[in-house]
PDB file of C-alpha atoms in Angstrom:
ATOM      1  CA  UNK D   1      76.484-107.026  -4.422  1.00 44.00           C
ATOM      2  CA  UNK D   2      80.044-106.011  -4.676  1.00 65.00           C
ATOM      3  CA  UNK D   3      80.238-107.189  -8.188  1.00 66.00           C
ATOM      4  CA  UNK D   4      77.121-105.342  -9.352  1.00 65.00           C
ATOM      5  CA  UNK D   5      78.887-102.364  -7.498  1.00 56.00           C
ATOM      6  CA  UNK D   6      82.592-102.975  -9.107  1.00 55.00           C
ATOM      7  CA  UNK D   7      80.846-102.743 -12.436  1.00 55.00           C
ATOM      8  CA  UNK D   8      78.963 -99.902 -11.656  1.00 61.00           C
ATOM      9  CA  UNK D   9      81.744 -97.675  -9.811  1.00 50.00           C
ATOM     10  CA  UNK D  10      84.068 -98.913 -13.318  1.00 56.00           C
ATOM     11  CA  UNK D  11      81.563 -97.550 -15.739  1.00 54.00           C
ATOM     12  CA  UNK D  12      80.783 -94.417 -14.059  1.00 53.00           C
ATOM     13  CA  UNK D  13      82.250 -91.416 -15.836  1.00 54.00           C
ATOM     14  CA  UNK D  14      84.122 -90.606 -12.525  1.00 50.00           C
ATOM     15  CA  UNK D  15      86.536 -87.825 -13.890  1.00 57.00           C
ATOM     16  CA  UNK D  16      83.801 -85.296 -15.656  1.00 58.00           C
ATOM     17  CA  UNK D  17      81.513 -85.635 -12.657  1.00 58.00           C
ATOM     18  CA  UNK D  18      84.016 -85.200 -10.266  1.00 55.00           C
ATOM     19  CA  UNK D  19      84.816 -82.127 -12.278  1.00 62.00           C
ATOM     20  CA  UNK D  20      81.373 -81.001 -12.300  1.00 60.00           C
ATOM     21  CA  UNK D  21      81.211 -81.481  -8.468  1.00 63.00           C
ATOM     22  CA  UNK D  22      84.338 -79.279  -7.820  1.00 65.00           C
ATOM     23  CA  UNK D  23      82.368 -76.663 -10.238  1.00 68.00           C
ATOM     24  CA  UNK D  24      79.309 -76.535  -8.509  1.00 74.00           C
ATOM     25  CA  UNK D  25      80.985 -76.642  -4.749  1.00 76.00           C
ATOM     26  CA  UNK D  26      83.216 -73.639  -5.733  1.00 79.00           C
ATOM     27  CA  UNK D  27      80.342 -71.078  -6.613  1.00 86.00           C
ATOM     28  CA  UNK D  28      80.057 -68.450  -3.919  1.00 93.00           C
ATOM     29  CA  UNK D  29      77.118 -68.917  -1.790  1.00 94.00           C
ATOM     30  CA  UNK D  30      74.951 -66.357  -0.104  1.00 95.00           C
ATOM     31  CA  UNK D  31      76.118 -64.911   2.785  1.00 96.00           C
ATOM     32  CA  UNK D  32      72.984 -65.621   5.348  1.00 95.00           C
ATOM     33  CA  UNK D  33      72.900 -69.166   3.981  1.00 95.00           C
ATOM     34  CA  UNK D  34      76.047 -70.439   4.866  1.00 96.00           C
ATOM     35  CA  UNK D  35      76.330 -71.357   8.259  1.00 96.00           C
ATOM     36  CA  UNK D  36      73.124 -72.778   8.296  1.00 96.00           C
ATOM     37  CA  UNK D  37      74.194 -74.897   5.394  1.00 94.00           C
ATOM     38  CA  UNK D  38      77.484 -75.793   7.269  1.00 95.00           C
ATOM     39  CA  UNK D  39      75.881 -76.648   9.966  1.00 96.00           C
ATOM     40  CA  UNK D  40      73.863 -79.010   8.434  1.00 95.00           C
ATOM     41  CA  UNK D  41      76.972 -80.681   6.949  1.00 91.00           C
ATOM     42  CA  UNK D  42      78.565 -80.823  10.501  1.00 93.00           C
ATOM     43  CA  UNK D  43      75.396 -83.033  11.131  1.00 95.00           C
ATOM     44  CA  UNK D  44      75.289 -84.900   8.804  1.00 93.00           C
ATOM     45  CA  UNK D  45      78.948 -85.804   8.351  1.00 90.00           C
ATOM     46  CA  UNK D  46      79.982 -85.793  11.903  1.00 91.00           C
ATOM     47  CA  UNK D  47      82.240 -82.456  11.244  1.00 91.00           C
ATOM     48  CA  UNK D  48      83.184 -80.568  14.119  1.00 92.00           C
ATOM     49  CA  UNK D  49      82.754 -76.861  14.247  1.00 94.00           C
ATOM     50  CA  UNK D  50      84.205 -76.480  17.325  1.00 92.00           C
ATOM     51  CA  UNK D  51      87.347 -77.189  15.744  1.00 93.00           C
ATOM     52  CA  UNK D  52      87.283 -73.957  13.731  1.00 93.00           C
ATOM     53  CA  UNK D  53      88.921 -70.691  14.290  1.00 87.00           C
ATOM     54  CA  UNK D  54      86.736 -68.699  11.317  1.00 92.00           C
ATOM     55  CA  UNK D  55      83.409 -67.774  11.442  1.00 95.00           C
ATOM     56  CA  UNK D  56      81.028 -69.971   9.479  1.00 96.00           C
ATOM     57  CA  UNK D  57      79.892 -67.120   7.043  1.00 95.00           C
ATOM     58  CA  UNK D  58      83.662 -66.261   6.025  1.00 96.00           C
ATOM     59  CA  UNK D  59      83.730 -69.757   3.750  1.00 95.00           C
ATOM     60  CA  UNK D  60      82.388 -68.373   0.614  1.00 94.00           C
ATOM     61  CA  UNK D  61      81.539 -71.620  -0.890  1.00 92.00           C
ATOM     62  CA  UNK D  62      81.694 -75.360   0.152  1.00 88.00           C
ATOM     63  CA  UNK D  63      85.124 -75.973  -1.285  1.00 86.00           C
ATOM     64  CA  UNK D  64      86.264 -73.732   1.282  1.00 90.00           C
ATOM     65  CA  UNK D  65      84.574 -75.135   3.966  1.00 91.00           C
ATOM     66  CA  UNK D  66      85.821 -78.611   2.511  1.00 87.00           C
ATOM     67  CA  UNK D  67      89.437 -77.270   3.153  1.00 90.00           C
ATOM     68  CA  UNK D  68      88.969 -75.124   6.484  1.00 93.00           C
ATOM     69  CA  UNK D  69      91.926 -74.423   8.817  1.00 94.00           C
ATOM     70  CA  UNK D  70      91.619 -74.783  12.228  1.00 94.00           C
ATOM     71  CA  UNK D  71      92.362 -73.402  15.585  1.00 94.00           C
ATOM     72  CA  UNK D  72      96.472 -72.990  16.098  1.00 90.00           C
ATOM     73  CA  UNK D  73      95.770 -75.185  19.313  1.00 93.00           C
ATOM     74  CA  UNK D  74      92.913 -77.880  17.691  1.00 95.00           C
ATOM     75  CA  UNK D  75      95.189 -80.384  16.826  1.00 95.00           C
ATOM     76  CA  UNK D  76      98.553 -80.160  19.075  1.00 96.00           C
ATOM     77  CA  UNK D  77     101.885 -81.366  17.641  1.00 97.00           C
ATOM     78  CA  UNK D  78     102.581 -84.763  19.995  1.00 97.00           C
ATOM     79  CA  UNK D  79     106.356 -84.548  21.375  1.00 95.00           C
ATOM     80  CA  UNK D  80     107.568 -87.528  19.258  1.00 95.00           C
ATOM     81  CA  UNK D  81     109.426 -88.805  16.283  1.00 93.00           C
ATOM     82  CA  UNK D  82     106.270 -89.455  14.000  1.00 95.00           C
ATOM     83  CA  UNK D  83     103.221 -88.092  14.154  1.00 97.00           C
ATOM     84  CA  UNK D  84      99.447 -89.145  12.390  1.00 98.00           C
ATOM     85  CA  UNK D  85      99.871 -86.750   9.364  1.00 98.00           C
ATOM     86  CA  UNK D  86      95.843 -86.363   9.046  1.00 97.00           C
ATOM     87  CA  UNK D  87      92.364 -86.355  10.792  1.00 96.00           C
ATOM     88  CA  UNK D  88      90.984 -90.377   9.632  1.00 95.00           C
ATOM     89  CA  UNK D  89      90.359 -93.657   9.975  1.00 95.00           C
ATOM     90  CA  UNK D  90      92.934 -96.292   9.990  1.00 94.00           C
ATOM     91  CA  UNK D  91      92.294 -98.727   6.630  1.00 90.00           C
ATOM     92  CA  UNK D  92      95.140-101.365   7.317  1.00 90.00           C
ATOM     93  CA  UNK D  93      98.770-100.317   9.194  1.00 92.00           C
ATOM     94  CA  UNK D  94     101.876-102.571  10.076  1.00 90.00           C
ATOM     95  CA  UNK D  95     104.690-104.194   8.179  1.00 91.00           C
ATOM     96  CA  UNK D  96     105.086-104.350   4.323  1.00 92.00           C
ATOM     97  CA  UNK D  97     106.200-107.469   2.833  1.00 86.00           C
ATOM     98  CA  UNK D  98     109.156-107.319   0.401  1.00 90.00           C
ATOM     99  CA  UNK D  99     107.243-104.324  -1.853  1.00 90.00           C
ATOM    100  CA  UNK D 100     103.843-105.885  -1.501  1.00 88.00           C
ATOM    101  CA  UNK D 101     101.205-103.525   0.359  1.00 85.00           C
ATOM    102  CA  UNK D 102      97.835-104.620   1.460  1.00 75.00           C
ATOM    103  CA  UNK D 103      94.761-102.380   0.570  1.00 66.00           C
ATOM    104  CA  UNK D 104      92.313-105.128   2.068  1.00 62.00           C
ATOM    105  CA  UNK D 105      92.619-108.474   3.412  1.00 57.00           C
ATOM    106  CA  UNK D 106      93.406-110.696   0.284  1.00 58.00           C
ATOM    107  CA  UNK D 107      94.013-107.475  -2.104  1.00 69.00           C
ATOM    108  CA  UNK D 108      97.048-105.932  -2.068  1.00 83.00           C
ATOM    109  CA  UNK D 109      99.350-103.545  -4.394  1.00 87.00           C
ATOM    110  CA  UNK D 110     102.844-103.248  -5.947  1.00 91.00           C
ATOM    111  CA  UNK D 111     104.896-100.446  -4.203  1.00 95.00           C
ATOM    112  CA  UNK D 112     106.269 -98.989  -7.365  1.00 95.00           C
ATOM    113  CA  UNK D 113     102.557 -98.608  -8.872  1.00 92.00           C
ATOM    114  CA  UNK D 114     101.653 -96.504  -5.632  1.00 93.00           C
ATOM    115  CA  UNK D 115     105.094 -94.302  -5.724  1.00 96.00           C
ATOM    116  CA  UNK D 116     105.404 -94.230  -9.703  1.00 95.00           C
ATOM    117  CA  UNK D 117     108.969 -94.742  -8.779  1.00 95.00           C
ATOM    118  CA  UNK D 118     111.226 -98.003  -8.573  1.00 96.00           C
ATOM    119  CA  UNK D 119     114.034 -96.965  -7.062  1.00 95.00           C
ATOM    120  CA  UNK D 120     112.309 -95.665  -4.046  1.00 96.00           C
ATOM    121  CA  UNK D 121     109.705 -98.524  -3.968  1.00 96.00           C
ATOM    122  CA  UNK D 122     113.037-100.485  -3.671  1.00 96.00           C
ATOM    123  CA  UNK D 123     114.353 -98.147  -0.828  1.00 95.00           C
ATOM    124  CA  UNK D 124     111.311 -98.705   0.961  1.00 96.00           C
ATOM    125  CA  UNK D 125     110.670-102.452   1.053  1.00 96.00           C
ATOM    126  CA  UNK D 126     110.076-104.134   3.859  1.00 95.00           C
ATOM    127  CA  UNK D 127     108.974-101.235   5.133  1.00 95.00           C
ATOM    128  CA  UNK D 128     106.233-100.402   6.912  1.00 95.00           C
ATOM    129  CA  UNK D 129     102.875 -98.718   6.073  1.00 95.00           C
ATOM    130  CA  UNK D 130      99.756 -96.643   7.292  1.00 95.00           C
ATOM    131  CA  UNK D 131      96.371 -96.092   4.930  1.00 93.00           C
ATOM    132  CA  UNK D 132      94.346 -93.738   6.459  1.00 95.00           C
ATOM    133  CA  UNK D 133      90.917 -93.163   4.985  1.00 92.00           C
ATOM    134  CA  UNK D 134      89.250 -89.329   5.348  1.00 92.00           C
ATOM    135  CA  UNK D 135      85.571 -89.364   5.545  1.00 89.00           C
ATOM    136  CA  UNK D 136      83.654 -86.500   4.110  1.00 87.00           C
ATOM    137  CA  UNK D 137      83.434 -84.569   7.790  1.00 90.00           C
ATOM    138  CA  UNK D 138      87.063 -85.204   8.652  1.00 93.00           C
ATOM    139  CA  UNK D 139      89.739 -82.092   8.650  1.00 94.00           C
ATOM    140  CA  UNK D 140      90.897 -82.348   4.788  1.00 92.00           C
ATOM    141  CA  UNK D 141      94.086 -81.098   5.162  1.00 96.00           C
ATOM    142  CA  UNK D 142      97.825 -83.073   5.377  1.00 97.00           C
ATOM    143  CA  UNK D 143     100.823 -82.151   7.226  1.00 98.00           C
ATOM    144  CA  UNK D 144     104.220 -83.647   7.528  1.00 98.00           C
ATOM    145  CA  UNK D 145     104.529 -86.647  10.304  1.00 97.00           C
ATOM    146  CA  UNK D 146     107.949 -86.039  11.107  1.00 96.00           C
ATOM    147  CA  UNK D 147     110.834 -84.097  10.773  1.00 96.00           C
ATOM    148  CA  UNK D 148     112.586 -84.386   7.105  1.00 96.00           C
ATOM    149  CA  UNK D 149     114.204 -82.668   3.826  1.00 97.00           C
ATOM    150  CA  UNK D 150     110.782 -83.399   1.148  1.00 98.00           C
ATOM    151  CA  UNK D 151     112.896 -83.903  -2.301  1.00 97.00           C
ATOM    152  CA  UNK D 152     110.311 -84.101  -4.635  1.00 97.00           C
ATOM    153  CA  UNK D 153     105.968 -84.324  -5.082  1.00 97.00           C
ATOM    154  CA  UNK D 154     104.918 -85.662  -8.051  1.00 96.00           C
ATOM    155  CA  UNK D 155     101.748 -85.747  -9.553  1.00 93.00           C
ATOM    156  CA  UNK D 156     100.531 -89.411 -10.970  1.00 92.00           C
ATOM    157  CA  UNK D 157      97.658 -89.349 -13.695  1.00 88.00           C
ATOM    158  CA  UNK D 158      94.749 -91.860 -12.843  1.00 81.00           C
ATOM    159  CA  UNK D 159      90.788 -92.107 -12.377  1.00 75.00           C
ATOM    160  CA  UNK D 160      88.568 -91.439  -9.514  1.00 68.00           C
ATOM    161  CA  UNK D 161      87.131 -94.360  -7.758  1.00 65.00           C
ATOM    162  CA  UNK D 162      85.953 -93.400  -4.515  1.00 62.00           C
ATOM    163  CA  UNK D 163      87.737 -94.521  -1.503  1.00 68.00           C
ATOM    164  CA  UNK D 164      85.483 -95.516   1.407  1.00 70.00           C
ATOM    165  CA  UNK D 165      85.599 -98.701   2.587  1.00 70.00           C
ATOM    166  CA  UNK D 166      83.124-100.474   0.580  1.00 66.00           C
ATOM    167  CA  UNK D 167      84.888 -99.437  -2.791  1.00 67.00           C
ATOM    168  CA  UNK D 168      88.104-100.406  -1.601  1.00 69.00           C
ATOM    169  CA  UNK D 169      86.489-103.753  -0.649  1.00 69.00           C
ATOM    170  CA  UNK D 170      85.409-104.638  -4.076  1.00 64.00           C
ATOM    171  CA  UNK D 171      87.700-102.126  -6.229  1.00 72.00           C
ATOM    172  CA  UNK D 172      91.211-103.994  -7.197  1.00 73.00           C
ATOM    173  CA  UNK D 173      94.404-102.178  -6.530  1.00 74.00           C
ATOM    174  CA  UNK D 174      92.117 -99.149  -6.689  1.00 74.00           C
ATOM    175  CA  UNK D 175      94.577 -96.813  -4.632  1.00 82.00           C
ATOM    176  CA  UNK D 176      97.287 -97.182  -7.723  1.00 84.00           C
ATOM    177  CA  UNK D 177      94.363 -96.740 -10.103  1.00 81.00           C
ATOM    178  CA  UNK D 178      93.457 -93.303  -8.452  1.00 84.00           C
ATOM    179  CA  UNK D 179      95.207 -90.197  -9.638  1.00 87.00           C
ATOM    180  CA  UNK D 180      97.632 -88.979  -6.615  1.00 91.00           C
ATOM    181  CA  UNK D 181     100.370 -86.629  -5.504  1.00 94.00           C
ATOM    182  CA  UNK D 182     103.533 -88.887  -4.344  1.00 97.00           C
ATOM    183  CA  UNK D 183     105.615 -86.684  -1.723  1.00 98.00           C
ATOM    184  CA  UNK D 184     109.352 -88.241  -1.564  1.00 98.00           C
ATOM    185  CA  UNK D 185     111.537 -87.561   1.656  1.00 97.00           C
ATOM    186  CA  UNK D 186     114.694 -87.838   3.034  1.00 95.00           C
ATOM    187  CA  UNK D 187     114.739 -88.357   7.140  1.00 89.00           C
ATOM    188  CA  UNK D 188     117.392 -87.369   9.101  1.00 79.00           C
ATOM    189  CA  UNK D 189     119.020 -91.020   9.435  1.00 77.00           C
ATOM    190  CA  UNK D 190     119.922 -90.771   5.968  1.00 78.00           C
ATOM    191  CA  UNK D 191     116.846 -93.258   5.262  1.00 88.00           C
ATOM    192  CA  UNK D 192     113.650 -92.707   2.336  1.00 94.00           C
ATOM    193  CA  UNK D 193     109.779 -92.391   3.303  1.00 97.00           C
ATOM    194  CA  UNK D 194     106.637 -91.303   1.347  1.00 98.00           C
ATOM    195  CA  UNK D 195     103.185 -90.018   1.527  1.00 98.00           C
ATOM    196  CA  UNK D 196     100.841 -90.415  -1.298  1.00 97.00           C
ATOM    197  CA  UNK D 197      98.393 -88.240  -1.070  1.00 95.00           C
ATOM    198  CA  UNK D 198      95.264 -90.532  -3.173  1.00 91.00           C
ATOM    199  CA  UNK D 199      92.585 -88.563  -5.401  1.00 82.00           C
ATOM    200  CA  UNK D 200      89.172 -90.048  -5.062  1.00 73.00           C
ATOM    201  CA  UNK D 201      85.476 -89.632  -6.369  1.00 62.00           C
ATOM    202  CA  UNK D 202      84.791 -86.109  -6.221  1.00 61.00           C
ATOM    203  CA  UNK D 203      88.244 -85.031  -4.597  1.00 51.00           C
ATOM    204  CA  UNK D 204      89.953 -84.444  -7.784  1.00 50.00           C
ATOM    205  CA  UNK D 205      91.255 -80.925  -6.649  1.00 72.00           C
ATOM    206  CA  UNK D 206      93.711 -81.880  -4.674  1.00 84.00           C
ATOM    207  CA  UNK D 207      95.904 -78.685  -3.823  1.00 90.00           C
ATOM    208  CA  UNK D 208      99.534 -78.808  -2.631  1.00 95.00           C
ATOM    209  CA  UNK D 209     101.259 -76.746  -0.128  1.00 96.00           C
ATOM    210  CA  UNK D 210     104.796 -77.462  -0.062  1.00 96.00           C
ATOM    211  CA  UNK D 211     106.811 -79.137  -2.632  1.00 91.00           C
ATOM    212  CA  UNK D 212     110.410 -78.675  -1.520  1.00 94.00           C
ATOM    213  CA  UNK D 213     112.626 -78.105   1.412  1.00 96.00           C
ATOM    214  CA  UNK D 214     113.233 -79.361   5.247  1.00 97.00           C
ATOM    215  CA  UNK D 215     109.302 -79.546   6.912  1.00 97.00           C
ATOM    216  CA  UNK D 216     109.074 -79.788  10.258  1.00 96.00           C
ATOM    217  CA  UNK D 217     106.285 -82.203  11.891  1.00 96.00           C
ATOM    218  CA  UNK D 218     103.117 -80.560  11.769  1.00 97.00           C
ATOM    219  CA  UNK D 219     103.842 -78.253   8.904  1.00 97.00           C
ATOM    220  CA  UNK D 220     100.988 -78.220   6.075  1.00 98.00           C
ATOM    221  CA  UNK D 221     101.731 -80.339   2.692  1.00 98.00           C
ATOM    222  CA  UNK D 222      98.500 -80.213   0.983  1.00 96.00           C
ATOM    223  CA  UNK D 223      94.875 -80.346   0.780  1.00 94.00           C
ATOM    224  CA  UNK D 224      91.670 -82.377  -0.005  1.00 89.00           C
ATOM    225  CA  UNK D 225      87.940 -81.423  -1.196  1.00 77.00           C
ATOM    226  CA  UNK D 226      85.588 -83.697  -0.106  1.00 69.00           C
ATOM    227  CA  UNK D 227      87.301 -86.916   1.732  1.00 66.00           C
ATOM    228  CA  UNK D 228      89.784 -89.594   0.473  1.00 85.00           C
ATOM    229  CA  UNK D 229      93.071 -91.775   1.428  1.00 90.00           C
ATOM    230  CA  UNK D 230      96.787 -91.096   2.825  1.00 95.00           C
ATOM    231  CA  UNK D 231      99.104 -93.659   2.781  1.00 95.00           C
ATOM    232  CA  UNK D 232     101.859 -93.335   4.906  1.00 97.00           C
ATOM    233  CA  UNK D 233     104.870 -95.434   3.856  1.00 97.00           C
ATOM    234  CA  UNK D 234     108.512 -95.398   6.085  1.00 96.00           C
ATOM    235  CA  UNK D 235     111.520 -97.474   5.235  1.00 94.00           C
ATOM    236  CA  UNK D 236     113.087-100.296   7.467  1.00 92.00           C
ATOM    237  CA  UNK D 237     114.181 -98.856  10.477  1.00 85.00           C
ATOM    238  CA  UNK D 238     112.029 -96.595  11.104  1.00 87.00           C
ATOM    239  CA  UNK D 239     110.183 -95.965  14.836  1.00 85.00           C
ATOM    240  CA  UNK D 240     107.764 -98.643  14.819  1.00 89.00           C
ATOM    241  CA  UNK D 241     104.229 -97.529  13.546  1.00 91.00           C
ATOM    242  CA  UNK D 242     101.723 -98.392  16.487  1.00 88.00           C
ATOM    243  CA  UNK D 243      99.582-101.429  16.013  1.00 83.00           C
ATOM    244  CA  UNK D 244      96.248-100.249  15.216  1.00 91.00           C
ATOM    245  CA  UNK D 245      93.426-102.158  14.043  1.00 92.00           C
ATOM    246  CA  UNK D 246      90.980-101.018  10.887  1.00 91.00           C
ATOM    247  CA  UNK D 247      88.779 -98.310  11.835  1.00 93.00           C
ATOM    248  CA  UNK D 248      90.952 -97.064  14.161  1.00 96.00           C
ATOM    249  CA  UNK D 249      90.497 -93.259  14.467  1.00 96.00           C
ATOM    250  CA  UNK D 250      93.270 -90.895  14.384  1.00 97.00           C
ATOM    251  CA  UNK D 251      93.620 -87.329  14.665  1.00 97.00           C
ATOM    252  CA  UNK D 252      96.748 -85.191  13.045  1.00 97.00           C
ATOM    253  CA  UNK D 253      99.342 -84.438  15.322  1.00 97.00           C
ATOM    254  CA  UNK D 254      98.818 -87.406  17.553  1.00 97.00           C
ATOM    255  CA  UNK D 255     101.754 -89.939  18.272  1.00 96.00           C
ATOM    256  CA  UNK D 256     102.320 -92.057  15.593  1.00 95.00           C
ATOM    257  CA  UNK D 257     104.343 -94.127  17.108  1.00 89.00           C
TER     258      UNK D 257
END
């Protein structure tokens, strides 16, 4: 089965119809209709409403709704050095080896093909890492984990595999195959982190927020349509990441650490 799906998810034209998708979710939708529709997605995705400051009938299409805000007090900032930076499920977290990061048990990646960028793969070895996977109902937007100076985003060119778990099962090095938005910082012990921010099936609209400057933990870097992948990567001697197995959920804001 997951080489009958490999095949597949390779010769789907993933781009175009992702295109087409982010077409079709941006036309403005009746009025009356929309929070029944919405609400229907809350069911069927597991999206919480409660969660929401705006009424239902302000999101004027889907990709709006995709990338609601929420309450000011929804997700609380956790009094700690390193927050979860999104709403998710944990895909693998813990130590990276030399430059090598795991995606799944038995498939992993080369930092500098994630970060597009050597000399900070190299600043980040031995690191450590978290891959947090957003399902369609999660809250699609990313903030900073921690307080830092962000130096740089940069956008890497790439297809659109999708990203839930069975894809990533049978999908090699798919996360560095994906098109993504690499955001480079500098923390205040003079050390080097990332957060790639991974494009996926039908999410290829990703929208950033900030692209420069000291962010505080909390603050908003960017946004995702439908659902896709974080990965969280911090340099040796950083606060330990907490040990959390796959599946794990997490909610932005939470302790990190």
């Amino acid at each position: 089965m997951s080489t009958t799906r490999r095949l597949l998810l390779t010769a789907l034209p993933k781009v175009p119809l992702s295109r087409l998708t982010g077409l079709v979710t941006s036309l403005p939708l009746p009025e009356a209709a929309r929070p029944g529709l919405y609400r229907w997605f809350a069911r069927r995705y597991g999206a919480s409403l409660e969660d929401i400051e705006a009424e239902l009938r302000s999101f004027r299409s889907l990709q709006a709704f995709f990338r609601r805000a929420l309450r000011p007090d929804a997700r609380p900032i956790a009094d700690a050095p390193l927050v979860w930076p999104c709403d998710g499920r944990i895909v693998t977290a813990g130590p990276i080896a030399g430059e090598r990061v795991p995606q799944v048990k038995g498939n992993d990646y080369e930092l500098a093909d994630l970060l597009g960028d050597a000399e900070l793969a190299a600043a980040l070895a031995d690191g450590q890492q978290a891959t947090i996977y957003l399902a369609p109902g999660d809250y699609h937007r990313v903030h900073c984990p921690f307080d830092a100076e962000l130096r740089s985003v940069r956008s890497l060119p790439g297809t659109l595999f999708p990203v839930n778990p069975g894809a990533v099962r049978c999908i090699d090095q798919l996360f560095v195959r994906n098109s993504r938005h690499v955001f480079r910082f500098g923390t205040g012990d003079g050390g080097a982190a990332a957060l790639v921010m991974v494009g996926a099936y039908n999410v290829g609209d990703t929208v950033v927020t900030r692209d420069r400057g000291h962010v505080a933990r909390g603050e908003e870097l960017g946004q995702f349509g439908f659902g896709s992948t974080v990965v969280l990567v911090l340099g040796p001697g950083a606060s330990p990441l907490a040990a959390l197995p796959p599946e794990h959920v997490v909610r932005m804001g939470g302790a990190a650490v």
